Amino acid sequence: MPKIKLENLKQIERDSRRKIVLDSALELFAIKDFRSVTVREIAKHAGVSIGTIYNYYPNLMELFLDVFLDSTEEITRMLDELGKEKPPSLEQLCKFYITYLNDNMTFYQMMSHFMLGGELSYDATRKLDKKMKELMNLMELALLASGRKSNTRVTAHALFSALNGIMISYARYPGKTDDDIRRHTLRLASVIAGVFKTTKV
Amino acid sequence: MPKIKLENLKQIERDSRRKIVLDSALELFAIKDFRSVTVREIAKHAGVSIGTIYNYYPNLMELFLDVFLDSTEEITRMLDELGKEKPPSLEQLCKFYITYLNDNMTFYQMMSHFMLGGELSYDATRKLDKKMKELMNLMELALLASGRKSNTRVTAHALFSALNGIMISYARYPGKTDDDIRRHTLRLASVIAGVFKTTKV
Amino acid sequence: MPKIKLENLKQIERDSRRKIVLDSALELFAIKDFRSVTVREIAKHAGVSIGTIYNYYPNLMELFLDVFLDSTEEITRMLDELGKEKPPSLEQLCKFYITYLNDNMTFYQMMSHFMLGGELSYDATRKLDKKMKELMNLMELALLASGRKSNTRVTAHALFSALNGIMISYARYPGKTDDDIRRHTLRLASVIAGVFKTTKV
Amino acid sequence: MPKIKLENLKQIERDSRRKIVLDSALELFAIKDFRSVTVREIAKHAGVSIGTIYNYYPNLMELFLDVFLDSTEEITRMLDELGKEKPPSLEQLCKFYITYLNDNMTFYQMMSHFMLGGELSYDATRKLDKKMKELMNLMELALLASGRKSNTRVTAHALFSALNGIMISYARYPGKTDDDIRRHTLRLASVIAGVFKTTKV
DNA sequence: AATGAATGAGGCTTCATTCAT
DNA sequence: GATGAATGAAGCCTCATTCAT
């Protein structure tokens, strides 16, 4: 029993150290597009050596993926929280998600990157898929709560798609400030929520 | 006047040569993710030298942008054609667009790339924006034809977003064939068309 | 006296632990070219930590050398055994040696490595030289037994050289199986034995 | 016709530029063990950029191989020259070869490296094999000229092996000068020549 | 206009060794 | 003695761009 505990401790220690690198990377990506960040920068920003990065991740891609999965978990957790007492309205859900994307562009950039061709291992693809499904489940729950009775799964897909599309279409709008973009995308979120709500089931 | 004509001729010649490079590049991108294509590959595939590429474009990014704008024009042209006699139904419009994206993943990848951080010159951003607006206009027309009376512009934005989001969410679905993906994304296009149509205006 | 005994015991213990690492490494080198083996691999294969390796050896090179010397001792021992009753014939000696090399390519690779530039400490070079001399002595004995009367030392050198050369020339022969190589190298060993035997002294 | 000539010229030009890199590398390897030479060093020594190296060779290994093949050609050429009027005696042949190895340790180191596990492409292995065969042919000719009637091929193999073995066994002899080594290895070459000559056929 | 060889900064990753626990 | 995380120098190689021909 003590032996197991020791091993557990080691694993926990290791995980917490890895988390430091992870969080530091996320911080960095807020400043700089993750696609142009180098290992050197990540290491420097985390205050560790390059080698340490590779102690935790076999390559940069896996670190990126880990950052992404971490964010996905965070969203899921926050959505769970949001719907603790009663499921959120579609309007709430959509606005929450778009707010999150505005606050965490990296999450969105990574999603695009991975979904549109980032070379992932089979294992990584599976992990990615799993997290996305969890997110989808929450969307479906909100749809059910909104009164939809049929085709809830495919409609959840459509809703998820629609929300994701907002950012790709408006994240960069020439001559607009971040605030303009936030306002416009939230407006679009509201429109999306509207069309998905009032539709007869 | 003859002088002008000569210049015109030269310009036309130049443009047609540039078009050869452009088309060849598009061809290449169908085989290989444009983000991993090198100038050497483009030159080789087009049967010209690297230097020639740089005679037509100041850098790779501009070539990519040109390919993208060319595709956007093509879509716009095809949509125009589709609505020549009477504006297309939302269902038609959505299915057409998603079909196009399935057939031209490069277009979609480039859209993501440029919208999510591709470093573009001011000039390039303007050109990009202009083409996107034209596409949006056509979406708005279809919405008007579908009976929508108010908020047509913002709803067109939402529709455009929703369609774009379909691909980012499902272009890579582990264990699915291209055909599965096409079927699923078309299904989602239909759902999107549905929610945008039946909504009270 | 007891104190000495205790120290001896400790030394023996230590030696036996070191031997475990050593044998494990040799095992590993049979699978993987020693030039591309990492400390991590050696440690893992031996079931010890990296640090433990460095408790026994100041650096990787010394471990390699130790493996090599161990092999040399083994050969010498086996040759001694072979000539216990009467010295082996040249044919026997040559075939035995080449068989050993075929079975222990690592030995041969290391010999090349050390002789052709492996950066060895003075001390290491001396140890290496000593073991090689022992091997040479046995070759000389066999030559004497074969009837050679003069220049036995230099001829032993030549014989040793000739045998070593067999492997470098044929260890990699494109399109040949291990068995083909074994057969061919044994054939060459026989030829070498022949020319060294029939020569007038 | 002129077009072909132009292309030929370009190829010749390219080859001669590549030759400059090649010769420079060989020069460098005389100073420093090729196994520890870096691309940067090669580039610097050749007075070109790193990129230029990679214009001529897909990777370092191929450059090493080219250096080696070039040396092999040189030996063959020199041996041809040596036997222009009448085939060289075994003594001449052996001494010539060992002299060459003493003067060009890199050649020998590379031979060991490639034969003992240097990861070569299929194509490279074939090229290597071809050159080795040419060298072998010349050895066989000398054996024939020395009066040997039977088993000339396998004996040529044995002779070649024996000569190669000389260097691996004595290139590094602790406490000996280059001159000592040269003298000793030539002595051994002479012994080898002797045993191969006087053997009954 | 067309060519393509040359450039070289900079990317990712490896790995022997150290040292605090 | 044993451990293994941390280190960071150094390796190989890529590739957009330039420019002399």
PDB file of C-alpha atoms in Angstrom, chain D residues 11-126:
ATOM      1  CA  GLN D  11      25.439  19.420 -65.825  1.00  0.00           C
ATOM      2  CA  ILE D  12      29.192  19.714 -66.165  1.00  0.00           C
ATOM      3  CA  GLU D  13      29.167  22.995 -64.318  1.00  0.00           C
ATOM      4  CA  ARG D  14      27.067  21.519 -61.582  1.00  0.00           C
ATOM      5  CA  ASP D  15      29.329  18.518 -61.315  1.00  0.00           C
ATOM      6  CA  SER D  16      32.405  20.631 -61.063  1.00  0.00           C
ATOM      7  CA  ARG D  17      30.865  22.714 -58.313  1.00  0.00           C
ATOM      8  CA  ARG D  18      29.892  19.574 -56.510  1.00  0.00           C
ATOM      9  CA  LYS D  19      33.420  18.351 -56.919  1.00  0.00           C
ATOM     10  CA  ILE D  20      34.681  21.404 -55.099  1.00  0.00           C
ATOM     11  CA  VAL D  21      32.526  20.559 -52.118  1.00  0.00           C
ATOM     12  CA  LEU D  22      33.627  16.963 -52.348  1.00  0.00           C
ATOM     13  CA  ASP D  23      37.324  17.683 -52.448  1.00  0.00           C
ATOM     14  CA  SER D  24      37.043  20.167 -49.674  1.00  0.00           C
ATOM     15  CA  ALA D  25      35.283  17.598 -47.525  1.00  0.00           C
ATOM     16  CA  LEU D  26      37.981  15.046 -48.192  1.00  0.00           C
ATOM     17  CA  GLU D  27      40.560  17.610 -47.194  1.00  0.00           C
ATOM     18  CA  LEU D  28      38.694  18.236 -43.977  1.00  0.00           C
ATOM     19  CA  PHE D  29      38.435  14.551 -43.166  1.00  0.00           C
ATOM     20  CA  ALA D  30      42.182  14.321 -43.276  1.00  0.00           C
ATOM     21  CA  ILE D  31      42.242  16.681 -40.333  1.00  0.00           C
ATOM     22  CA  LYS D  32      39.243  15.423 -38.461  1.00  0.00           C
ATOM     23  CA  ASP D  33      37.528  12.091 -38.127  1.00  0.00           C
ATOM     24  CA  PHE D  34      34.639  12.196 -40.550  1.00  0.00           C
ATOM     25  CA  ARG D  35      32.328  10.718 -37.918  1.00  0.00           C
ATOM     26  CA  SER D  36      32.611  13.856 -35.856  1.00  0.00           C
ATOM     27  CA  VAL D  37      32.492  16.399 -38.643  1.00  0.00           C
ATOM     28  CA  THR D  38      29.403  18.610 -38.787  1.00  0.00           C
ATOM     29  CA  VAL D  39      27.625  20.118 -41.763  1.00  0.00           C
ATOM     30  CA  ARG D  40      28.646  23.517 -40.553  1.00  0.00           C
ATOM     31  CA  GLU D  41      32.283  22.551 -40.620  1.00  0.00           C
ATOM     32  CA  ILE D  42      32.047  21.072 -44.072  1.00  0.00           C
ATOM     33  CA  ALA D  43      30.297  24.154 -45.366  1.00  0.00           C
ATOM     34  CA  LYS D  44      32.754  26.483 -43.745  1.00  0.00           C
ATOM     35  CA  HIS D  45      35.753  24.569 -44.988  1.00  0.00           C
ATOM     36  CA  ALA D  46      34.352  24.533 -48.502  1.00  0.00           C
ATOM     37  CA  GLY D  47      33.594  28.212 -48.325  1.00  0.00           C
ATOM     38  CA  VAL D  48      29.929  27.727 -49.104  1.00  0.00           C
ATOM     39  CA  SER D  49      26.749  27.922 -47.107  1.00  0.00           C
ATOM     40  CA  ILE D  50      25.100  25.012 -45.396  1.00  0.00           C
ATOM     41  CA  GLY D  51      22.255  25.189 -47.856  1.00  0.00           C
ATOM     42  CA  THR D  52      24.640  24.661 -50.723  1.00  0.00           C
ATOM     43  CA  ILE D  53      25.713  21.358 -49.282  1.00  0.00           C
ATOM     44  CA  TYR D  54      22.117  20.275 -49.361  1.00  0.00           C
ATOM     45  CA  ASN D  55      21.764  21.430 -52.935  1.00  0.00           C
ATOM     46  CA  TYR D  56      24.193  18.743 -53.869  1.00  0.00           C
ATOM     47  CA  TYR D  57      23.389  16.016 -51.391  1.00  0.00           C
ATOM     48  CA  PRO D  58      20.112  15.020 -49.803  1.00  0.00           C
ATOM     49  CA  ASN D  59      21.898  14.369 -46.527  1.00  0.00           C
ATOM     50  CA  LEU D  60      25.307  14.036 -44.977  1.00  0.00           C
ATOM     51  CA  MET D  61      25.446  10.298 -45.461  1.00  0.00           C
ATOM     52  CA  GLU D  62      25.262  10.650 -49.205  1.00  0.00           C
ATOM     53  CA  LEU D  63      28.091  13.113 -49.133  1.00  0.00           C
ATOM     54  CA  PHE D  64      30.169  10.682 -47.110  1.00  0.00           C
ATOM     55  CA  LEU D  65      29.339   7.955 -49.551  1.00  0.00           C
ATOM     56  CA  ASP D  66      30.317  10.150 -52.455  1.00  0.00           C
ATOM     57  CA  VAL D  67      33.652  10.873 -50.838  1.00  0.00           C
ATOM     58  CA  PHE D  68      34.156   7.186 -50.351  1.00  0.00           C
ATOM     59  CA  LEU D  69      33.214   6.223 -53.886  1.00  0.00           C
ATOM     60  CA  ASP D  70      35.509   8.904 -55.182  1.00  0.00           C
ATOM     61  CA  SER D  71      38.382   7.400 -53.240  1.00  0.00           C
ATOM     62  CA  THR D  72      37.537   3.946 -54.458  1.00  0.00           C
ATOM     63  CA  GLU D  73      37.651   5.223 -58.003  1.00  0.00           C
ATOM     64  CA  GLU D  74      40.986   6.793 -57.339  1.00  0.00           C
ATOM     65  CA  ILE D  75      42.433   3.554 -56.040  1.00  0.00           C
ATOM     66  CA  THR D  76      41.094   1.651 -58.997  1.00  0.00           C
ATOM     67  CA  ARG D  77      42.526   4.218 -61.346  1.00  0.00           C
ATOM     68  CA  MET D  78      45.914   4.092 -59.664  1.00  0.00           C
ATOM     69  CA  LEU D  79      45.938   0.318 -59.683  1.00  0.00           C
ATOM     70  CA  ASP D  80      45.058   0.350 -63.352  1.00  0.00           C
ATOM     71  CA  GLU D  81      47.956   2.649 -63.935  1.00  0.00           C
ATOM     72  CA  LEU D  82      50.242   0.428 -61.869  1.00  0.00           C
ATOM     73  CA  GLY D  83      49.349  -2.561 -64.014  1.00  0.00           C
ATOM     74  CA  LYS D  84      49.314  -0.823 -67.354  1.00  0.00           C
ATOM     75  CA  GLU D  85      52.318  -2.584 -68.822  1.00  0.00           C
ATOM     76  CA  LYS D  86      52.119  -5.804 -66.935  1.00  0.00           C
ATOM     77  CA  PRO D  87      50.010  -6.878 -63.975  1.00  0.00           C
ATOM     78  CA  PRO D  88      51.610  -5.907 -60.673  1.00  0.00           C
ATOM     79  CA  SER D  89      53.153  -8.532 -58.490  1.00  0.00           C
ATOM     80  CA  LEU D  90      51.273  -9.442 -55.328  1.00  0.00           C
ATOM     81  CA  GLU D  91      53.930  -7.693 -53.339  1.00  0.00           C
ATOM     82  CA  GLN D  92      53.461  -4.515 -55.337  1.00  0.00           C
ATOM     83  CA  LEU D  93      49.722  -4.710 -55.107  1.00  0.00           C
ATOM     84  CA  CYS D  94      49.631  -5.252 -51.379  1.00  0.00           C
ATOM     85  CA  LYS D  95      52.122  -2.550 -50.625  1.00  0.00           C
ATOM     86  CA  PHE D  96      50.386  -0.129 -52.889  1.00  0.00           C
ATOM     87  CA  TYR D  97      47.036  -0.744 -51.229  1.00  0.00           C
ATOM     88  CA  ILE D  98      48.380  -0.466 -47.706  1.00  0.00           C
ATOM     89  CA  THR D  99      50.277   2.661 -48.609  1.00  0.00           C
ATOM     90  CA  TYR D 100      47.063   4.147 -49.909  1.00  0.00           C
ATOM     91  CA  LEU D 101      45.228   3.256 -46.720  1.00  0.00           C
ATOM     92  CA  ASN D 102      47.961   4.810 -44.610  1.00  0.00           C
ATOM     93  CA  ASP D 103      47.698   7.967 -46.675  1.00  0.00           C
ATOM     94  CA  ASN D 104      43.928   7.964 -46.639  1.00  0.00           C
ATOM     95  CA  MET D 105      42.660   6.758 -43.326  1.00  0.00           C
ATOM     96  CA  THR D 106      39.319   8.355 -44.113  1.00  0.00           C
ATOM     97  CA  PHE D 107      38.811   5.887 -46.907  1.00  0.00           C
ATOM     98  CA  TYR D 108      39.343   3.092 -44.501  1.00  0.00           C
ATOM     99  CA  GLN D 109      37.206   4.544 -41.758  1.00  0.00           C
ATOM    100  CA  MET D 110      34.394   5.015 -44.206  1.00  0.00           C
ATOM    101  CA  MET D 111      34.688   1.519 -45.493  1.00  0.00           C
ATOM    102  CA  SER D 112      34.330   0.232 -41.956  1.00  0.00           C
ATOM    103  CA  HIS D 113      31.494   2.566 -41.263  1.00  0.00           C
ATOM    104  CA  PHE D 114      29.491   1.620 -44.316  1.00  0.00           C
ATOM    105  CA  MET D 115      30.214  -2.065 -44.146  1.00  0.00           C
ATOM    106  CA  LEU D 116      29.481  -2.347 -40.457  1.00  0.00           C
ATOM    107  CA  GLY D 117      26.123  -0.741 -40.267  1.00  0.00           C
ATOM    108  CA  GLY D 118      26.018   2.740 -41.774  1.00  0.00           C
ATOM    109  CA  GLU D 119      22.392   3.085 -42.751  1.00  0.00           C
ATOM    110  CA  LEU D 120      22.514   3.256 -46.526  1.00  0.00           C
ATOM    111  CA  SER D 121      19.698   3.495 -49.000  1.00  0.00           C
ATOM    112  CA  TYR D 122      19.240   0.588 -51.357  1.00  0.00           C
ATOM    113  CA  ASP D 123      20.595   2.693 -54.140  1.00  0.00           C
ATOM    114  CA  ALA D 124      23.645   3.634 -52.166  1.00  0.00           C
ATOM    115  CA  THR D 125      24.352   0.046 -51.217  1.00  0.00           C
ATOM    116  CA  ARG D 126      24.274  -0.901 -54.866  1.00  0.00           C
TER     117      ARG D 126
END
